[in-house]
Coordinates of C-alpha atoms and ligand atoms in Angstrom, one line a residue:
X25 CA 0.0 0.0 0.0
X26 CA 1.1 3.8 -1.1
X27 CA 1.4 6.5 1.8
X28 CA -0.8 8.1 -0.9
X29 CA -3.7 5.5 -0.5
X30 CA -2.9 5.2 3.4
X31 CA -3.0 9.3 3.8
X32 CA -6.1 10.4 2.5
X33 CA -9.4 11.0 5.7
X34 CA -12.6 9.8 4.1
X35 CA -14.6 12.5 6.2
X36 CA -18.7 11.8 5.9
X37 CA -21.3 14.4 5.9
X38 CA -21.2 17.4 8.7
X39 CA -23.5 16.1 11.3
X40 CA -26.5 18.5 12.2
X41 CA -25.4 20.0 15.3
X42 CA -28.7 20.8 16.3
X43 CA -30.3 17.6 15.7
X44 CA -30.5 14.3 17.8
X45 CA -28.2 11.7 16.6
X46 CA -28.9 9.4 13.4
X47 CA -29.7 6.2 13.9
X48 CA -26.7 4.8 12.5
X49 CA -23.5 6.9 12.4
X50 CA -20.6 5.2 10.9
X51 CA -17.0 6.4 10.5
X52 CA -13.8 5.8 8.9
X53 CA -14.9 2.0 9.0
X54 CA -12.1 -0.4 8.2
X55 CA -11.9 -3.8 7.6
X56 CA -8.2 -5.7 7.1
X57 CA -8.7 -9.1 6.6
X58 CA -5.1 -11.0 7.4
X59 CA -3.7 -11.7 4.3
X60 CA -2.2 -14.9 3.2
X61 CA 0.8 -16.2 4.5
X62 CA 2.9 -13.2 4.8
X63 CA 1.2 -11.0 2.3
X64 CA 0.0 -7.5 3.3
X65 CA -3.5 -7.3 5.2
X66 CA -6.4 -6.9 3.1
X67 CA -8.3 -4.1 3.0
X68 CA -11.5 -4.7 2.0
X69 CA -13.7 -1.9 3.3
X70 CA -11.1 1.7 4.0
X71 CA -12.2 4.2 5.6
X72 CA -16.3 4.0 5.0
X73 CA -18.6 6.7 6.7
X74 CA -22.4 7.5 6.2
X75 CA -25.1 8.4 8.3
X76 CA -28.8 6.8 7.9
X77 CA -31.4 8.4 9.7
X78 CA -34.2 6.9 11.2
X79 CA -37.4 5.6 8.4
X80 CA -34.9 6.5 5.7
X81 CA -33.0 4.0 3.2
X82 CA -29.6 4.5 2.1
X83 CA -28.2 2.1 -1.0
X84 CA -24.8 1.1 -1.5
X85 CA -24.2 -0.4 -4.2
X86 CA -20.7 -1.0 -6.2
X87 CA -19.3 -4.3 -8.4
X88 CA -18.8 -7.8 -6.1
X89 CA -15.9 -7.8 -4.5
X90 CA -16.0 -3.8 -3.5
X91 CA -17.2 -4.3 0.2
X92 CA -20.7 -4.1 0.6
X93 CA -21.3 -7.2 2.8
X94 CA -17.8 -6.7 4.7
X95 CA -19.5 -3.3 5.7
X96 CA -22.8 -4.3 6.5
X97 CA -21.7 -7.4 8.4
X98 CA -19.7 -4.6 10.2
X99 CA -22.7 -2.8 11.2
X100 CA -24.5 -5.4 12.6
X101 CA -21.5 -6.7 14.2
X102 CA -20.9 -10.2 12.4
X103 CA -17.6 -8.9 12.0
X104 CA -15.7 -6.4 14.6
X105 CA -14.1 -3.8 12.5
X106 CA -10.4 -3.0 12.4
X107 CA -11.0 0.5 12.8
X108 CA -13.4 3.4 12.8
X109 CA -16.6 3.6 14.4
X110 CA -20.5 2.5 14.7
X111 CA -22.7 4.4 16.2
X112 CA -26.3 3.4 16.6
X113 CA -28.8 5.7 18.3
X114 CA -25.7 8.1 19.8
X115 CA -24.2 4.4 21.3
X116 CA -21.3 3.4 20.1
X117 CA -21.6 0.4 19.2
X118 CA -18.6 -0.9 17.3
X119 CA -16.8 -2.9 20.2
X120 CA -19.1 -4.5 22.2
X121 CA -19.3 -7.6 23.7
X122 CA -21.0 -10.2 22.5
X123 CA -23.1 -9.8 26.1
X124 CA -23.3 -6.4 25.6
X125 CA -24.6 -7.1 21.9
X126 CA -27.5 -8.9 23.1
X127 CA -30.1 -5.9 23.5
X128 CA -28.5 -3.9 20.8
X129 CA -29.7 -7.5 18.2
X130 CA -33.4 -6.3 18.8
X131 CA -32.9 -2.6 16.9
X132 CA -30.5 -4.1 14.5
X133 CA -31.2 -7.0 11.9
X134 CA -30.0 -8.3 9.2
X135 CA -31.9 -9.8 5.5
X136 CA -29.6 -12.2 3.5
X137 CA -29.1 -12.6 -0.4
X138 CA -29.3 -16.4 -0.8
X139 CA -32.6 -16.9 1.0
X140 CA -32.4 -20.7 1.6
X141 CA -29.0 -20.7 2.2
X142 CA -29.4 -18.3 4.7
X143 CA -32.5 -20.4 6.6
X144 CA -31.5 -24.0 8.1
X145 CA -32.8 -26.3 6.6
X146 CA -33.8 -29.0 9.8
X147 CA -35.8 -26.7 11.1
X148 CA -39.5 -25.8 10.3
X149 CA -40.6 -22.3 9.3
X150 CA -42.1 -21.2 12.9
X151 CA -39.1 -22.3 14.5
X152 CA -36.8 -20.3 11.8
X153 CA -38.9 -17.3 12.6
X154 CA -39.2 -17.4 16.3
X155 CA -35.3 -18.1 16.6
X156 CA -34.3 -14.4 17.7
X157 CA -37.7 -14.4 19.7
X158 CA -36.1 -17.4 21.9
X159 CA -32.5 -16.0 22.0
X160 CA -34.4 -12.7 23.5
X161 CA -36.0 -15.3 26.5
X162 CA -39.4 -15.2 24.9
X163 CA -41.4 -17.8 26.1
X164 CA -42.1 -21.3 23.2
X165 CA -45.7 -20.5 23.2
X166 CA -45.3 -15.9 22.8
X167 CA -42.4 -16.6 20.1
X168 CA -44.7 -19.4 18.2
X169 CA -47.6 -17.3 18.1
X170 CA -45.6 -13.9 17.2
X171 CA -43.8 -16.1 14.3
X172 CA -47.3 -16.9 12.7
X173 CA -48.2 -13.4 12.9
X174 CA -45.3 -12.4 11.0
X175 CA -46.2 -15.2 8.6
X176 CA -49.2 -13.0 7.9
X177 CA -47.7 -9.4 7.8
X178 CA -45.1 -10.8 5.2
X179 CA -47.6 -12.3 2.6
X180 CA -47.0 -16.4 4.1
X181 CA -50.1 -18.5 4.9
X182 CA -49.4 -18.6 9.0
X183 CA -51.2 -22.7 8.7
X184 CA -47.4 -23.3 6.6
X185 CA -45.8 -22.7 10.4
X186 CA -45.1 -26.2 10.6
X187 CA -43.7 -27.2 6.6
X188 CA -39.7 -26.5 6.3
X189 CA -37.8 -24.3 3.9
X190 CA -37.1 -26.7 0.7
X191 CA -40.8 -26.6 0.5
X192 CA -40.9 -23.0 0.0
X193 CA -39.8 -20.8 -3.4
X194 CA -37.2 -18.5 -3.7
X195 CA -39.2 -15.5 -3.1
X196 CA -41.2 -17.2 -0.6
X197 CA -38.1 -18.1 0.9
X198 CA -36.6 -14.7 1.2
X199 CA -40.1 -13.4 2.9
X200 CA -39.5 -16.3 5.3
X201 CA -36.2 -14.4 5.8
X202 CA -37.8 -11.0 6.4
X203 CA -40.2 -12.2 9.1
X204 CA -36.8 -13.3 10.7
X205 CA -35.6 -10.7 10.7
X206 CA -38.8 -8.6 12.2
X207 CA -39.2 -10.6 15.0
X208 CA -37.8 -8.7 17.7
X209 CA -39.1 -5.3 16.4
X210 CA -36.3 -4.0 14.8
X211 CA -35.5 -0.2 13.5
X212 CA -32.6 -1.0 11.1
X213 CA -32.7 -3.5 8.3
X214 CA -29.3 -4.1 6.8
X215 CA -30.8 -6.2 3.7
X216 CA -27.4 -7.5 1.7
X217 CA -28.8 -8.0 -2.0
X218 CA -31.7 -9.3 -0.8
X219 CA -33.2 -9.5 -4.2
X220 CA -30.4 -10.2 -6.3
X221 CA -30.6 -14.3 -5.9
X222 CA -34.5 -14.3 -7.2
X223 CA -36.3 -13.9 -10.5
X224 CA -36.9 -10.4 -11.8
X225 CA -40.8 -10.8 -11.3
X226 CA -40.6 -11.9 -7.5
X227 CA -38.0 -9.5 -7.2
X228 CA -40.3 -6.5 -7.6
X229 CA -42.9 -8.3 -5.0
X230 CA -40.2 -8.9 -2.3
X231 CA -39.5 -4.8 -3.2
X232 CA -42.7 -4.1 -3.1
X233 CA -43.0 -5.8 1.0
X234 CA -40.0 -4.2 2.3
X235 CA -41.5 -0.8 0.7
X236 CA -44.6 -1.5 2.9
X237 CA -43.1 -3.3 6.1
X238 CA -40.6 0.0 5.8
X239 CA -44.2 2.2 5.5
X240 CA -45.9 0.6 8.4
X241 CA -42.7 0.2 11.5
X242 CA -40.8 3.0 10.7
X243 CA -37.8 0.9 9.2
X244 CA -34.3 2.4 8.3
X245 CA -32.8 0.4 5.4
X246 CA -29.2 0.1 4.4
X247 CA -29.8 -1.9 1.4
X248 CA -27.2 -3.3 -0.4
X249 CA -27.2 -4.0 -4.1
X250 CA -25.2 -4.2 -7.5
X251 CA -28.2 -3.6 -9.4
X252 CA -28.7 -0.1 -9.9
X253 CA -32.1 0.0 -10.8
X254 CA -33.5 -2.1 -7.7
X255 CA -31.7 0.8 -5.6
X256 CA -33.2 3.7 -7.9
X257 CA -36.6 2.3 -6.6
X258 CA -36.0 1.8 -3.2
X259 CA -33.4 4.2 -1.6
X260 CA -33.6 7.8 -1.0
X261 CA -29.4 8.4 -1.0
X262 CA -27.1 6.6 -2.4
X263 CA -23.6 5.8 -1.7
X264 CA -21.5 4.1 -4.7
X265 CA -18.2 1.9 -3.8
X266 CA -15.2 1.3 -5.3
X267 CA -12.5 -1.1 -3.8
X268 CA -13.4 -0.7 -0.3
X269 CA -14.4 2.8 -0.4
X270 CA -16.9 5.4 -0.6
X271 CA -16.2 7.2 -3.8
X272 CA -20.1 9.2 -4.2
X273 CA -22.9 9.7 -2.0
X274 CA -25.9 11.7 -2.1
X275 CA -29.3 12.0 -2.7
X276 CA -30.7 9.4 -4.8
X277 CA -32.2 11.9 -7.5
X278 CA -29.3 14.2 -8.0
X279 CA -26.9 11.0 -7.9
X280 CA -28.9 9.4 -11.0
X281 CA -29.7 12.5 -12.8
X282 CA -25.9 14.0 -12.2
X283 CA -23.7 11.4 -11.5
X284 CA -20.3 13.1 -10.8
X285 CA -18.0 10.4 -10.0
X286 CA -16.1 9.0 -13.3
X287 CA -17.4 5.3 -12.0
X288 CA -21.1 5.8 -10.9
X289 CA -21.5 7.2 -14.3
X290 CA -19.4 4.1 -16.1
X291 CA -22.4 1.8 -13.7
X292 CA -25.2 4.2 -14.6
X293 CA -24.2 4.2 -18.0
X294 CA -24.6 0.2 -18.0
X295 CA -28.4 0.4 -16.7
X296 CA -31.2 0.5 -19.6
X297 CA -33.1 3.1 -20.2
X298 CA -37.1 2.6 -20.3
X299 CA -37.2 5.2 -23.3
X300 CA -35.9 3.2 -27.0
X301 CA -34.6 6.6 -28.5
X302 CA -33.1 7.8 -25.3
X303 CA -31.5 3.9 -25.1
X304 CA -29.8 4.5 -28.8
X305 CA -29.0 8.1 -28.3
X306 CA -26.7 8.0 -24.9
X307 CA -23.4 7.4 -24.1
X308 CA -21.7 3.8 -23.0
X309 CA -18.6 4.4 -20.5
X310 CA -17.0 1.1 -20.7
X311 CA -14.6 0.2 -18.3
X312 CA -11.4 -1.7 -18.7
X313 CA -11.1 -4.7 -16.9
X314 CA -12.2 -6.0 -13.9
X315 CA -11.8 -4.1 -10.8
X316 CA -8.1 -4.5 -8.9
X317 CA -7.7 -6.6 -5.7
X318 CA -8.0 -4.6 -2.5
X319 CA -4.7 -6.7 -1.3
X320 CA -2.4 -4.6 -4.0
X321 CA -4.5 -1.2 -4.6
X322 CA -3.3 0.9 -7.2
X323 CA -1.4 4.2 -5.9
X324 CA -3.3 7.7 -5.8
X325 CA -6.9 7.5 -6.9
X326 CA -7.3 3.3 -7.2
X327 CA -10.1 3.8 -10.0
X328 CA -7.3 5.9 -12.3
X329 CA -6.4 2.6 -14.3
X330 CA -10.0 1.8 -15.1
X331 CA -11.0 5.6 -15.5
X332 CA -11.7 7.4 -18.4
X333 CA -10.8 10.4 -17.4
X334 CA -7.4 9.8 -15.4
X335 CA -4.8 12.5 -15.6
X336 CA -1.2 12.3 -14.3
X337 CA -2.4 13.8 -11.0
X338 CA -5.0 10.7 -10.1
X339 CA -1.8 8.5 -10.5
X340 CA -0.2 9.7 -7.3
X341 CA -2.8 11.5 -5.3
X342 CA -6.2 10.1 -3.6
X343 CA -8.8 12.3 -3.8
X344 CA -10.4 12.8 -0.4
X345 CA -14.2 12.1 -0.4
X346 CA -15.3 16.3 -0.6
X347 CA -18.5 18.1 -1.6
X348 CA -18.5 19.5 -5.5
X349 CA -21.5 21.9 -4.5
X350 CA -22.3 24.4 -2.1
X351 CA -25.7 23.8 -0.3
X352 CA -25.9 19.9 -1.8
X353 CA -25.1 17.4 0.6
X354 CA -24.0 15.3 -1.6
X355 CA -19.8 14.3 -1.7
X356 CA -17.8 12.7 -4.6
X357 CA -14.2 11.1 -3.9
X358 CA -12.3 12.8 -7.5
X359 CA -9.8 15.2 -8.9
X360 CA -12.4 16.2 -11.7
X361 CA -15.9 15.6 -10.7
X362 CA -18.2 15.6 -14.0
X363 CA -20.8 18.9 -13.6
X364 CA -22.5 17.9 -16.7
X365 CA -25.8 16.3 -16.1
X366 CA -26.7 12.9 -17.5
X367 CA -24.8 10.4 -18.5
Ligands
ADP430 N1 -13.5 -13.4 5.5 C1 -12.7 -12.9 4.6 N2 -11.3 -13.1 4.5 C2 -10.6 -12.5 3.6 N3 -11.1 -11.7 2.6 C3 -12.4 -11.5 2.6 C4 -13.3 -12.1 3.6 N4 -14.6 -11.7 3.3 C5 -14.4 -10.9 2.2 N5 -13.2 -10.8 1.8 C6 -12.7 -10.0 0.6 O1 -13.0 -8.7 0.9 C7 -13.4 -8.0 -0.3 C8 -14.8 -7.4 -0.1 O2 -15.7 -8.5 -0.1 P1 -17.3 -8.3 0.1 O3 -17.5 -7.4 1.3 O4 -17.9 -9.6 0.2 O5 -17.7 -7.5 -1.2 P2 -19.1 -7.3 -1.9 O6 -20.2 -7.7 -0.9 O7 -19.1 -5.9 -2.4 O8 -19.1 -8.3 -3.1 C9 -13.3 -9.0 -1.4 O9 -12.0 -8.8 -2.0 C10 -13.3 -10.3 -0.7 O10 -12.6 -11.3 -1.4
SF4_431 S1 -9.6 11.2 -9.5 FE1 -8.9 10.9 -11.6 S2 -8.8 8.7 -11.9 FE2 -10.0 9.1 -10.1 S3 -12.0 9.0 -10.7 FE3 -11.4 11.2 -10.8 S4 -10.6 11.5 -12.9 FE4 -10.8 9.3 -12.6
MG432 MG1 -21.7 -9.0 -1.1

């Protein structure tokens, strides 16, 4: 790793001063897996900070690889980060024991990709669901009867308490997933490509639930995706990743009307467009190859040998995560921001 890539603060969005706490306040999150036999640590999240206030949903989306789940695992503390901070409800959150953990798994839950990979297979459907429930010290009979009633507020049949996962589809599956996740009454949701592993057509139902479950209790989503049209839907900001690392956030509308990072335009660029003419008439930004290893990042700004626009400068210097315009909360990590509108 370059002093250059080591240097650089990825500062996050002035807090309100006035304001109570977000709900979820993370900073300068780091993640360094150990590296294989002697080789460097890994650095697959660098440096991540966002806020996500409560009822709101935040998207982050970026290629496999980039350090979506690392992050979100982080946050709901499958994984202890190497460094930075996580903030939940002005707590912080980012050591604590596994003891201490216990009331804080309530408020914060977690929605997997692979829905049946993520449910166990030996056990049946009430028991799946009533799981946190029982780990809380909820009686067999309370968590049993609140498991069915999530049956019913996620779209499930509560008389299929008893049948086991294989018997459910995919979509089915992931709602089984959801009601999991719900039992203990939680106020974040960090859903990791919860849609991704389904067909397009239940996809937009199991979008269309977490829309409403989100309407009804007051939910905060951090939803993760590669798919940057699932996100368009769902979020209202955005935050884009490259190689461990915020590189744009901001609100959803002025991030897909005006992308101004070099790379959320190359990914817009890559999402049809509903309008035929419009589809012929636009740009493509392709990129060159596949995006580098976070165990040997590139010096200065680690998108410069994929980027279109890379002068000499972006070989040797990161740039910080900054603001491009006054009065937009919205922050882009490059030398030469694009203030051009749509891709
Ligand atoms: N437990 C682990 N040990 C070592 N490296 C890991 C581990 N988990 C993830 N990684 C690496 O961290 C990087 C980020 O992974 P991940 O967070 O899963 O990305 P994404 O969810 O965006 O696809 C990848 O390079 C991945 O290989
Ligand atoms: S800093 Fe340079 S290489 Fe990096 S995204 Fe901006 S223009 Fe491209
Ligand atoms: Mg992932």
């Amino acid at each position: 790793m370059t002093t250059a890539h080591a240097a650089v603060p990825h500062p996050a969005p002035a807090p309100d001063p006035a304001g109570p706490p977000p709900l979820l306040r993370v900073r300068d999150l780091t993640m360094a897996f150990p590296g294989r036999r002697r080789s460097a640590p890994v650095r697959a999240v660098d440096g991540v900070g966002f806020d996500l206030a409560e009822g709101e949903t935040l998207g982050l989306v970026g290629e496999s690889g980039c350090g979506k789940s690392t992050t979100g695992r982080m946050i709901v503390r499958l994984l202890e980060p190497t460094s930075g901070s996580v903030t939940y409800a002005g707590r912080d959150v980012t050591h604590l024991s596994q003891r201490a953990l216990k009331p804080l798994r309530r408020e914060i839950q977690m929605v997997f990709q692979d829905p049946h990979s993520s449910l166990n297979p030996r056990q049946s459907v009430a028991r799946i669901i009533a799981d946190p429930l029982l780990v809380q010290g909820s009686s067999a009979a309370d968590a049993r009867a609140r498991a069915q009633e999530l049956m019913e507020l996620v779209g499930l049949i509560p008389e299929h308490a008893d049948r086991f996962p294989h018997e459910f589809s995919g979509g089915q599956a992931q709602r089984i997933g959801i009601a999991r996740a719900l039992a203990t009454g939680p106020r974040l949701v960090v859903a990791d490509e919860p849609v991704s592993a389904l067909d397009v057509s239940v996809q937009a139902q199991i979008v269309n639930l977490m829309e409403r479950l989100q309407a009804e209790l007051g939910l905060a989503y951090l939803f993760i995706a590669h798919d940057l049209s699932v996100v368009k839907r769902v979020c209202d900001r955005v935050a884009v990743m490259y190689l461990g690392r915020i590189v744009e956030i901001g609100a959803k509308d002025r991030v897909y009307e005006a992308p101004a990072h070099p790379y959320t335009r190359a990914l817009l660029s890559a999402v049809p467009l509903p309008d035929p003419a419009a589809e012929r008439s636009r740009e493509r930004i392709t990129l060159l190859g596949d995006p580098p290893s976070p165990a040997a990042p590139p010096p200065g700004c680690t998108f410069h040998p994929r980027c279109p626009k890379a002068q000499a400068v972006c070989r040797v210097e990161a740039p910080p995560l900054r603001s491009i315009a006054a009065g937009e909360p919205r922050e882009v990590a490059c030398h030469f921001p694009e203030t051009d509108g749509p891709v």
